[in-house]
Every structure is written in structure tokens, then in C-alpha cells.
Coordinates of N, CA and C in Angstrom, one line a residue:
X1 N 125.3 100.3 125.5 CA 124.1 100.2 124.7 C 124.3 99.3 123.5
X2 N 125.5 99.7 122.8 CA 125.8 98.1 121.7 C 125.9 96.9 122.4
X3 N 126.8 96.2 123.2 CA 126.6 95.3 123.9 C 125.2 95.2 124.0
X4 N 124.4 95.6 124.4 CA 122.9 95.3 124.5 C 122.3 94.4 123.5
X5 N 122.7 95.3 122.5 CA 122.2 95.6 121.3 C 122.4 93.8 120.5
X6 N 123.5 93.6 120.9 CA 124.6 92.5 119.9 C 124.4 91.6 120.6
X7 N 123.7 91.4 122.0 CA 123.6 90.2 122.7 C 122.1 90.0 122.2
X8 N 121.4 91.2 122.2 CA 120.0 90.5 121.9 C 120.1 89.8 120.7
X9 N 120.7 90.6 119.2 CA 120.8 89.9 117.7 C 121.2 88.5 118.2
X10 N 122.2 88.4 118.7 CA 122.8 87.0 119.1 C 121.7 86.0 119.5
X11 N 121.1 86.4 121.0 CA 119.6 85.9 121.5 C 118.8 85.1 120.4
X12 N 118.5 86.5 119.7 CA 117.5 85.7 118.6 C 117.9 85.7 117.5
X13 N 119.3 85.4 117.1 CA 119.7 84.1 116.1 C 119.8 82.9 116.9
X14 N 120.1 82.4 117.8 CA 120.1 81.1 118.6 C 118.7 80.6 118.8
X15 N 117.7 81.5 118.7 CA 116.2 81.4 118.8 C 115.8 80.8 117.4
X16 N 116.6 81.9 116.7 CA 115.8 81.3 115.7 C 116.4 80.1 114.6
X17 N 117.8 80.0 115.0 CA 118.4 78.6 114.5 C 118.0 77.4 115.3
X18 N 117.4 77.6 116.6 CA 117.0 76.2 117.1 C 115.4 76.2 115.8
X19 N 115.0 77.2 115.6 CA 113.7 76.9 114.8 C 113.5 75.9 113.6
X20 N 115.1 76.7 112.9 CA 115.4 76.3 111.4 C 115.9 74.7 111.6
X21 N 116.4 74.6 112.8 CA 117.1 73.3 112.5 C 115.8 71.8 113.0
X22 N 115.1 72.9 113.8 CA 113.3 72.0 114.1 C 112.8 71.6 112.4
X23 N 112.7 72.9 112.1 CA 112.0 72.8 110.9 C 112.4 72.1 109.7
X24 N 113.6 71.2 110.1 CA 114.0 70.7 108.8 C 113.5 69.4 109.0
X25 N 113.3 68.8 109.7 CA 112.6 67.5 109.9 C 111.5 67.4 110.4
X26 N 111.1 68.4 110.9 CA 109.6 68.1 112.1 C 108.5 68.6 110.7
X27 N 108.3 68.9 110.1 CA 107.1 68.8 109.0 C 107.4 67.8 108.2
X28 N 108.0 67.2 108.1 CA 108.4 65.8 107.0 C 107.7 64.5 108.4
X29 N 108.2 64.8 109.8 CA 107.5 63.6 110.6 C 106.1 63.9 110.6
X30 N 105.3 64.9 110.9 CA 103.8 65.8 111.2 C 103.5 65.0 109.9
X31 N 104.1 65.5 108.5 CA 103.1 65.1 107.4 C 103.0 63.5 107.4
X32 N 103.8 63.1 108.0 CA 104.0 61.3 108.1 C 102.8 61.0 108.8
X33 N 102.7 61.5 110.2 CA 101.8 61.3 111.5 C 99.9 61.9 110.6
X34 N 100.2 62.8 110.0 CA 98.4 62.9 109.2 C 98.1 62.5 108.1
X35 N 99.0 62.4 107.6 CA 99.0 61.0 106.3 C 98.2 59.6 106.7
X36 N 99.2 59.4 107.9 CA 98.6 57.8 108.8 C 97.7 57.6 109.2
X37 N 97.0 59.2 109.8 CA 96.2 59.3 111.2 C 94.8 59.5 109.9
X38 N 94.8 60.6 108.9 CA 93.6 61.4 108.1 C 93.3 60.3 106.9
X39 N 94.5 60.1 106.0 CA 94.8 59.8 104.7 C 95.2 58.5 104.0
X40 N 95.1 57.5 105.2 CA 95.5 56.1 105.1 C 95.5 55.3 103.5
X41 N 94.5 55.7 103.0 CA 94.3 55.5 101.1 C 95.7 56.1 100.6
X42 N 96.3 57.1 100.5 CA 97.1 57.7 100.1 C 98.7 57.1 100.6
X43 N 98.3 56.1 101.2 CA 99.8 54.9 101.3 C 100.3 53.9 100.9
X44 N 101.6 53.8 100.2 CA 102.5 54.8 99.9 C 102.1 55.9 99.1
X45 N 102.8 57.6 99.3 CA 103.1 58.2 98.6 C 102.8 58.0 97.5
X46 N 101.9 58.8 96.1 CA 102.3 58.5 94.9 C 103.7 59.1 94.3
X47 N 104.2 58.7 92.9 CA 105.5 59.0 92.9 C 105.9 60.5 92.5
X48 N 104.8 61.2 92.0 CA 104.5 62.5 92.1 C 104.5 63.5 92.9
X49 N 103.6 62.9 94.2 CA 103.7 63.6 95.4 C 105.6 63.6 96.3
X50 N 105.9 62.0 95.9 CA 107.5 62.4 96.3 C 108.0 63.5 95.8
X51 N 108.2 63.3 94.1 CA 108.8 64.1 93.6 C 108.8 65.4 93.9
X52 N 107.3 66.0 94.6 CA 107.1 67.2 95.2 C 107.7 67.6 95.7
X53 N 108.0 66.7 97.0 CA 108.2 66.9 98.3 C 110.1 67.0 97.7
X54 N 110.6 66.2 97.2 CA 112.0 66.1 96.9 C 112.3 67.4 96.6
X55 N 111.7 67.9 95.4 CA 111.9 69.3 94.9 C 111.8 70.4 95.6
X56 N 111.1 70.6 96.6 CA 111.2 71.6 97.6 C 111.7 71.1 98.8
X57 N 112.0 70.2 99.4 CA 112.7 69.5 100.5 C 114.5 70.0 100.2
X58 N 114.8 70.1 98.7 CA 116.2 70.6 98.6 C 116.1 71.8 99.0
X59 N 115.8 72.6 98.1 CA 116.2 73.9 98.7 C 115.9 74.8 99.5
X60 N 114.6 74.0 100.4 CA 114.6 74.6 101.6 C 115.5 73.9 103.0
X61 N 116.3 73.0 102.5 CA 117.3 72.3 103.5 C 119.1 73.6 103.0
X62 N 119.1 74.0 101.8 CA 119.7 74.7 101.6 C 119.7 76.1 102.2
X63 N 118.6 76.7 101.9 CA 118.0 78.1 102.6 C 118.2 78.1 103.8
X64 N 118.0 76.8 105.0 CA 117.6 76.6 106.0 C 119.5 76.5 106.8
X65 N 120.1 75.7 105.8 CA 121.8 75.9 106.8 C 122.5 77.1 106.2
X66 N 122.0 78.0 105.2 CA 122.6 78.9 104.5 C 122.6 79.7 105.9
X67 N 121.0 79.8 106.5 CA 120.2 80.8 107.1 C 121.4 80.8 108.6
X68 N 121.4 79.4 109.0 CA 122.0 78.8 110.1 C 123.3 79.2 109.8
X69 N 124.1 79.2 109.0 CA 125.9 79.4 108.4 C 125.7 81.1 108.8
X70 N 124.5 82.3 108.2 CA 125.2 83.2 108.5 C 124.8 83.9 109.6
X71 N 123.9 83.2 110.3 CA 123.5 83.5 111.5 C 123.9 83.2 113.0
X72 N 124.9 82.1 113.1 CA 125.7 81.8 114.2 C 126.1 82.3 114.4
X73 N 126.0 82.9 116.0 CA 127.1 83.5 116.7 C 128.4 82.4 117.2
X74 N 129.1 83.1 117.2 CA 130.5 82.4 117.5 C 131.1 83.2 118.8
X75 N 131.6 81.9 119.4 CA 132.0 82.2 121.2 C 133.5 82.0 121.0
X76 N 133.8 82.3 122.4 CA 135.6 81.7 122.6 C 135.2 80.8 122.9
X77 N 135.8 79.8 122.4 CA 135.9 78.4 123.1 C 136.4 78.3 124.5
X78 N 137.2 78.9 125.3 CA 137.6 79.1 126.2 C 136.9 79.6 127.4
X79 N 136.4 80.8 127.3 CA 135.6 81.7 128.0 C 134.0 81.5 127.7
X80 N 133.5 81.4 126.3 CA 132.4 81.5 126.2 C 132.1 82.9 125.5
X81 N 133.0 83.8 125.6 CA 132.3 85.3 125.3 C 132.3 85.5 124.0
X82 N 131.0 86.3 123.6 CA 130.7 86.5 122.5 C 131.6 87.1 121.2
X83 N 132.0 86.4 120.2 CA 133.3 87.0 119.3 C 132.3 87.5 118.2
X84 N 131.5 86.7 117.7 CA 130.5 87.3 116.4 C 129.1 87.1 116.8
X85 N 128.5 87.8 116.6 CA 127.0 87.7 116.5 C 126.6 87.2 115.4
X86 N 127.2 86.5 114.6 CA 126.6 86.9 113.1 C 125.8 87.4 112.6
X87 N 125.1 87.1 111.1 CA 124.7 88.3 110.2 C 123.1 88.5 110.9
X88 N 122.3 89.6 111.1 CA 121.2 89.9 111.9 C 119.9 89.0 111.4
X89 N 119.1 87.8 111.6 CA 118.3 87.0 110.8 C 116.9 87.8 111.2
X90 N 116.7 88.3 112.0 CA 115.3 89.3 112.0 C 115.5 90.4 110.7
X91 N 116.4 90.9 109.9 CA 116.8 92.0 108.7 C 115.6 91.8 107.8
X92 N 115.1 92.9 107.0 CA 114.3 92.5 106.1 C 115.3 92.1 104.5
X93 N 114.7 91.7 103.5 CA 115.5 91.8 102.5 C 115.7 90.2 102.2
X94 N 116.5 89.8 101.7 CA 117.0 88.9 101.4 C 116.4 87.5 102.5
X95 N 117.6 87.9 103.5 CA 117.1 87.2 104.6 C 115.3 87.0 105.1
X96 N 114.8 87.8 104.9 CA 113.2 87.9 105.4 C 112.5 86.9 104.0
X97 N 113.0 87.3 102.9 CA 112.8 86.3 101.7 C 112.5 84.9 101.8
X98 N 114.0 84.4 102.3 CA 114.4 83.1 102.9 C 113.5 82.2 103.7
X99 N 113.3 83.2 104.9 CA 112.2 82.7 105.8 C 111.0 82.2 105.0
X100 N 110.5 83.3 104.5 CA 109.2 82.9 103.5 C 108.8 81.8 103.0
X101 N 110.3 81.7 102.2 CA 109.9 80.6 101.5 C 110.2 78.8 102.4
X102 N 111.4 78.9 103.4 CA 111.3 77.8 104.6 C 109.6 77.6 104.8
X103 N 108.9 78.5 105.4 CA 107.5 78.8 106.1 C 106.6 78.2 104.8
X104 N 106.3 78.8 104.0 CA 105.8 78.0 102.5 C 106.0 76.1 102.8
X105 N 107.4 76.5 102.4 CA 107.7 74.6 102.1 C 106.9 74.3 103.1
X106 N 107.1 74.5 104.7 CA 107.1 73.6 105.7 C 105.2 73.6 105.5
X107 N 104.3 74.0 105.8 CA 103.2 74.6 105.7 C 102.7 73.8 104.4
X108 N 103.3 73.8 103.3 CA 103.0 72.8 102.1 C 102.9 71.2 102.4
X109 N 104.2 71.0 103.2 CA 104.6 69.6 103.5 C 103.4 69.2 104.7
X110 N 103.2 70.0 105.6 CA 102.1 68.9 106.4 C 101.2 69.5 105.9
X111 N 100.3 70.6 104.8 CA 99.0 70.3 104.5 C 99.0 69.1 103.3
X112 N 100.1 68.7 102.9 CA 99.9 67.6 102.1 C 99.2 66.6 102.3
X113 N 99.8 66.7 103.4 CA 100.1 65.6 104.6 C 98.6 65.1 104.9
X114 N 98.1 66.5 105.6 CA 96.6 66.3 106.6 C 95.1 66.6 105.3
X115 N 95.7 67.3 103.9 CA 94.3 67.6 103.1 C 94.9 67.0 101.8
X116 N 96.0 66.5 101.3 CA 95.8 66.2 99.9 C 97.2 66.9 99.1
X117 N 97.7 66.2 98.2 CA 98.3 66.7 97.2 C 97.7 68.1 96.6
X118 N 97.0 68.6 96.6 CA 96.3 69.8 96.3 C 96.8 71.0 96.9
X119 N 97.3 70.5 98.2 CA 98.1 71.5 98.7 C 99.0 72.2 98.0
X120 N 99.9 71.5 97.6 CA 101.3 72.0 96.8 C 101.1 73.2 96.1
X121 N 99.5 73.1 95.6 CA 99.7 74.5 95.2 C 99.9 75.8 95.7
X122 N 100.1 75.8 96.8 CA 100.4 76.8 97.8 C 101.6 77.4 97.2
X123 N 102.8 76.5 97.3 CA 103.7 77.0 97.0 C 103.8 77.8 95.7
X124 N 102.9 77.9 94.7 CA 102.8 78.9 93.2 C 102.8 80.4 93.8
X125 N 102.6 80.6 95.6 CA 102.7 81.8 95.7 C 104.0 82.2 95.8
X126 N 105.2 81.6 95.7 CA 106.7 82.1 95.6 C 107.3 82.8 94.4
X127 N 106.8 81.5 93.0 CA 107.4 82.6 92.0 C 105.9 83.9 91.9
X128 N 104.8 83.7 92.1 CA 103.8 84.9 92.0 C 104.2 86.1 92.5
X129 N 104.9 85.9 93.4 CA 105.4 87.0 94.5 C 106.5 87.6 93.9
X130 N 107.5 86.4 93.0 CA 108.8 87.0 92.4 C 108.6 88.0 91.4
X131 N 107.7 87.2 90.3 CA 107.0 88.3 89.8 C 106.0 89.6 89.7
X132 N 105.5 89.7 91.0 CA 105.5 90.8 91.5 C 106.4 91.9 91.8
X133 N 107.1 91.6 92.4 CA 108.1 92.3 92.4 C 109.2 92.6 92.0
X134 N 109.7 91.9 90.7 CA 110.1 92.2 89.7 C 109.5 93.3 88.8
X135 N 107.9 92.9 88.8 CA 107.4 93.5 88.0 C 107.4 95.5 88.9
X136 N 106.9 95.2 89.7 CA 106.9 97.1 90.8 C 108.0 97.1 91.0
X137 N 109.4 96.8 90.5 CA 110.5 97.5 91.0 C 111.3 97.6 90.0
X138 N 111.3 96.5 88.8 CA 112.0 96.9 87.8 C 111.5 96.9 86.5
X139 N 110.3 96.2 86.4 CA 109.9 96.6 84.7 C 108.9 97.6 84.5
X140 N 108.1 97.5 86.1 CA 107.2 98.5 85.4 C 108.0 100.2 85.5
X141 N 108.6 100.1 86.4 CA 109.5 102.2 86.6 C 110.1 101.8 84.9
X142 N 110.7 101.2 84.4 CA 111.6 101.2 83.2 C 111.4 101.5 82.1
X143 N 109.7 100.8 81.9 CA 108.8 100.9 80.5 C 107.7 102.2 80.8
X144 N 107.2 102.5 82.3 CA 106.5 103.4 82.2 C 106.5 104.3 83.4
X145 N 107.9 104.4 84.0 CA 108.1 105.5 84.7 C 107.6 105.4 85.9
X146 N 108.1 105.6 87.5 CA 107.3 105.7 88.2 C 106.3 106.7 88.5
X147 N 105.1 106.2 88.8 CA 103.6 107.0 89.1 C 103.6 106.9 90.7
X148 N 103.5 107.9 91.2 CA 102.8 108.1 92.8 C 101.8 108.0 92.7
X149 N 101.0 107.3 93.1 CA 99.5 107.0 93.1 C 99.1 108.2 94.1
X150 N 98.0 108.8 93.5 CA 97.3 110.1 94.3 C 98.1 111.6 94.4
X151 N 99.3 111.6 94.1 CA 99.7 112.8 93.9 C 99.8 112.9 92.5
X152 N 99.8 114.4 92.0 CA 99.7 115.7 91.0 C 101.3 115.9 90.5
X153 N 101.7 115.4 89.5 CA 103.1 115.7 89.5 C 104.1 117.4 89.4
X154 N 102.8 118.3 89.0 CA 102.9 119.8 89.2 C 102.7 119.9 90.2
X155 N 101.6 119.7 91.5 CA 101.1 120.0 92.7 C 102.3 120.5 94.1
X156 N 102.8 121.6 93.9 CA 104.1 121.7 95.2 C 104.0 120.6 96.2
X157 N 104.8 120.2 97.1 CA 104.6 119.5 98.0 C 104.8 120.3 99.3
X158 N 103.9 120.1 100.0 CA 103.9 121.1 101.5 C 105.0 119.8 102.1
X159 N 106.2 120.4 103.2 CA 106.7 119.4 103.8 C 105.9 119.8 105.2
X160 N 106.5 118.6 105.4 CA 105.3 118.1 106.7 C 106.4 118.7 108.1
X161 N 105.9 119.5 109.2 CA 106.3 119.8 109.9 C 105.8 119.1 111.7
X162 N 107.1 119.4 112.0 CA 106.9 118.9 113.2 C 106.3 119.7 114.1
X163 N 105.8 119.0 115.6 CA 104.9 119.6 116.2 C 105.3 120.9 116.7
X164 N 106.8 121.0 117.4 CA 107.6 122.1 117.4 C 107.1 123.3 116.5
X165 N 107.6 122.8 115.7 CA 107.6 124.1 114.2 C 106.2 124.1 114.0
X166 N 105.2 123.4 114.2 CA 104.0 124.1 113.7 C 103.4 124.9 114.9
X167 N 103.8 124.7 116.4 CA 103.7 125.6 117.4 C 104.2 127.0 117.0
X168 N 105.4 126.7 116.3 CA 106.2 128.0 116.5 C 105.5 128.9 115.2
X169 N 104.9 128.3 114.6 CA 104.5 128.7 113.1 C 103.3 129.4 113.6
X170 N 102.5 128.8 114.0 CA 101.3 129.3 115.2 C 101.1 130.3 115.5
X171 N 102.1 130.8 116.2 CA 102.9 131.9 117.9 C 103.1 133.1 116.1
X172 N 103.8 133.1 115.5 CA 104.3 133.7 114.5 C 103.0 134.2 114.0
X173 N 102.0 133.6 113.6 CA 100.6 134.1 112.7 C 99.9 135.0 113.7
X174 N 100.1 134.6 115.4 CA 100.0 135.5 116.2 C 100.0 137.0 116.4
X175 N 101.3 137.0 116.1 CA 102.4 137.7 116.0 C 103.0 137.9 117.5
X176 N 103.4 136.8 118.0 CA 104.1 136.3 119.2 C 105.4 137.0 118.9
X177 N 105.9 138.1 119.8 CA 107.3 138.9 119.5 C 108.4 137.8 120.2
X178 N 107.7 136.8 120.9 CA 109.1 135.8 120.5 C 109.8 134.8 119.8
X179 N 108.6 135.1 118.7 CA 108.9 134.0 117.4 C 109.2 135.3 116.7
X180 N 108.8 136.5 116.8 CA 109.5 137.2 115.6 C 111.5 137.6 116.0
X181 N 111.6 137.5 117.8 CA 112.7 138.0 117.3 C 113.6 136.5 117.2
X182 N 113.3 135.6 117.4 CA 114.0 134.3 117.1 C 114.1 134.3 115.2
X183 N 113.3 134.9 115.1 CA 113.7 134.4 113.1 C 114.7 135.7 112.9
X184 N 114.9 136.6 114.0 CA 115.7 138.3 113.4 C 116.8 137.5 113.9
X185 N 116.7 136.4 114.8 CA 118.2 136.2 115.3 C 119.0 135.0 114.3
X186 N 118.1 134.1 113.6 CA 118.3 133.3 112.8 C 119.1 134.1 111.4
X187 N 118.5 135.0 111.1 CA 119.1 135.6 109.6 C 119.7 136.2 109.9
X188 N 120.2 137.2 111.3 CA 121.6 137.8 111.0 C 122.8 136.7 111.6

């Protein structure tokens, strides 16, 4: 069952490193090809719109071989058989982060491309999001405590039972003599 397990992770990191390594050039040619085809006025580039593109073109070419470095699996050279899977690129967290913001850039670069410098603003949803969740995970519990939304902080909490145990809870209200002698056998 691990074998299974470690050839599929493997599967789709090789899936998804042929993506990242598409994705580092193929929205830079797309925005070239609707630029030429939509936006013909807008050639050359203004020096602004480079600058754009430069500024996020780095560090999503960083994110993008970081992604690829810890996501290759590694073979024997010899045989072929799998020695590392590497690190799991479907994981949420960090990694799922990463993606985001690749998907952003790329998505920025050819709507540049096909509607306008205006696009770029797209990307203001990356730090929006940072601060978001900066803000629900560490400033707001710090200065005002976490609040459960909808629960009573006196209110007991009933734990939630499974279907088992609420059958058996059932049979008991009954007074099913074989839920009562199963709880006589439990306590001695």
C-alpha cells in the first residue's frame, strides 16, 4: 500500500513539474501572441508595463524551480527505480501558497497581454490575502482572543456521536437488556 502510495506522489510531481516548467515561458509567449493579435497600439511595451512584468517574472521563476528542486523524484540511474519521491507538491500550506501565487503571475501576464495593463491589478490579491491571514491567525487571537463564531462560551458542548453509539444509546432508552448488560460488563 505505501509503494502505491509513493509512486502516485511521484506521478503527480512529474505531472506537475512538466506544468511549472510550461508555465515559465508559455504565458510570457500567449501574452506576446494577444498583444500582436488584440492590442497592436500597445507596441512596444511601455516601460512600466516591463517593469511589471520583470517584477513578478522573478519570483515567480524562483517559486517555480524552488517548486521543481523539492519536488523531483530521483531514480537510479541504472535501473530507473524510484529512490526519492520528493517533497509531496499536492500538500497544503506553504507549498499550496506557492502555486497561488505562480497561477496569479501567469493569469496576470496574459491578461495583460489580451485586456490591458489594468490587469496587474490582479495581482494586489497576494499581499490582500497575506494580510488576511496574518490578520485571523495572529493579530486578531493576540489583541482580542479567539471568538467561535455561534457558540456560547458557558454553553456545555454535547460531543457528537457516532452512528454506532447513538444506536446503542437508543436500545438503552429502550431499555434493551443488551445494552444494559454490555455497560455492567464495561464497569466491572
Amino acid at each position: 500500500m505505501a509503494k502505491g502510495s509513493v509512486k502516485r506522489i511521484a506521478s503527480a510531481n512529474e505531472s506537475a513539474i512538466k506544468t511549472l516548467r510550461l508555465g515559465t515561458f508559455v504565458p510570457t509567449l500567449v501574452s506576446l501572441v494577444l498583444r500582436v493579435l488584440f492590442r497592436r497600439s500597445s507596441l512596444p511595451p511601455s516601460k512600466g508595463a516591463l517593469a511589471l512584468y520583470v517584477l513578478t517574472f522573478f519570483p515567480a521563476f524562483f517559486l517555480s524551480n524552488y517548486l521543481v528542486k523539492i519536488g523531483s523524484p530521483r531514480r537510479d540511474p541504472t535501473t530507473g527505480t524510484l529512490i526519492s519521491y520528493g517533497e509531496d507538491l499536492n500538500q497544503p500550506g506553504v507549498t499550496e501558497w506557492c502555486f497561488d501565487i505562480l497561477y496569479i503571475t501567469w493569469a496576470c501576464q496574459v491578461g495583460s497581454g489580451a485586456f490591458g495593463e489594468w490587469f496587474w491589478w490582479l495581482y494586489m490579491i497576494i499581499p490582500l490575502y497575506a494580510v488576511y491571514k496574518l490578520w485571523s491567525s495572529v493579530i486578531s487571537p493576540m489583541f482580542f482572543g479567539r471568538s467561535d463564531a455561534g457558540s456560547q462560551p458557558d454553553a456545555p458542548v454535547e460531543p457528537s456521536l457516532s452512528k454506532r453509539q447513538e444506536k446503542l444509546r437508543k436500545r438503552e432508552e429502550r431499555g434493551d437488556p443488551r445494552v444494559k448488560s454490555r455497560t455492567v460488563k464495561q464497569q466491572s
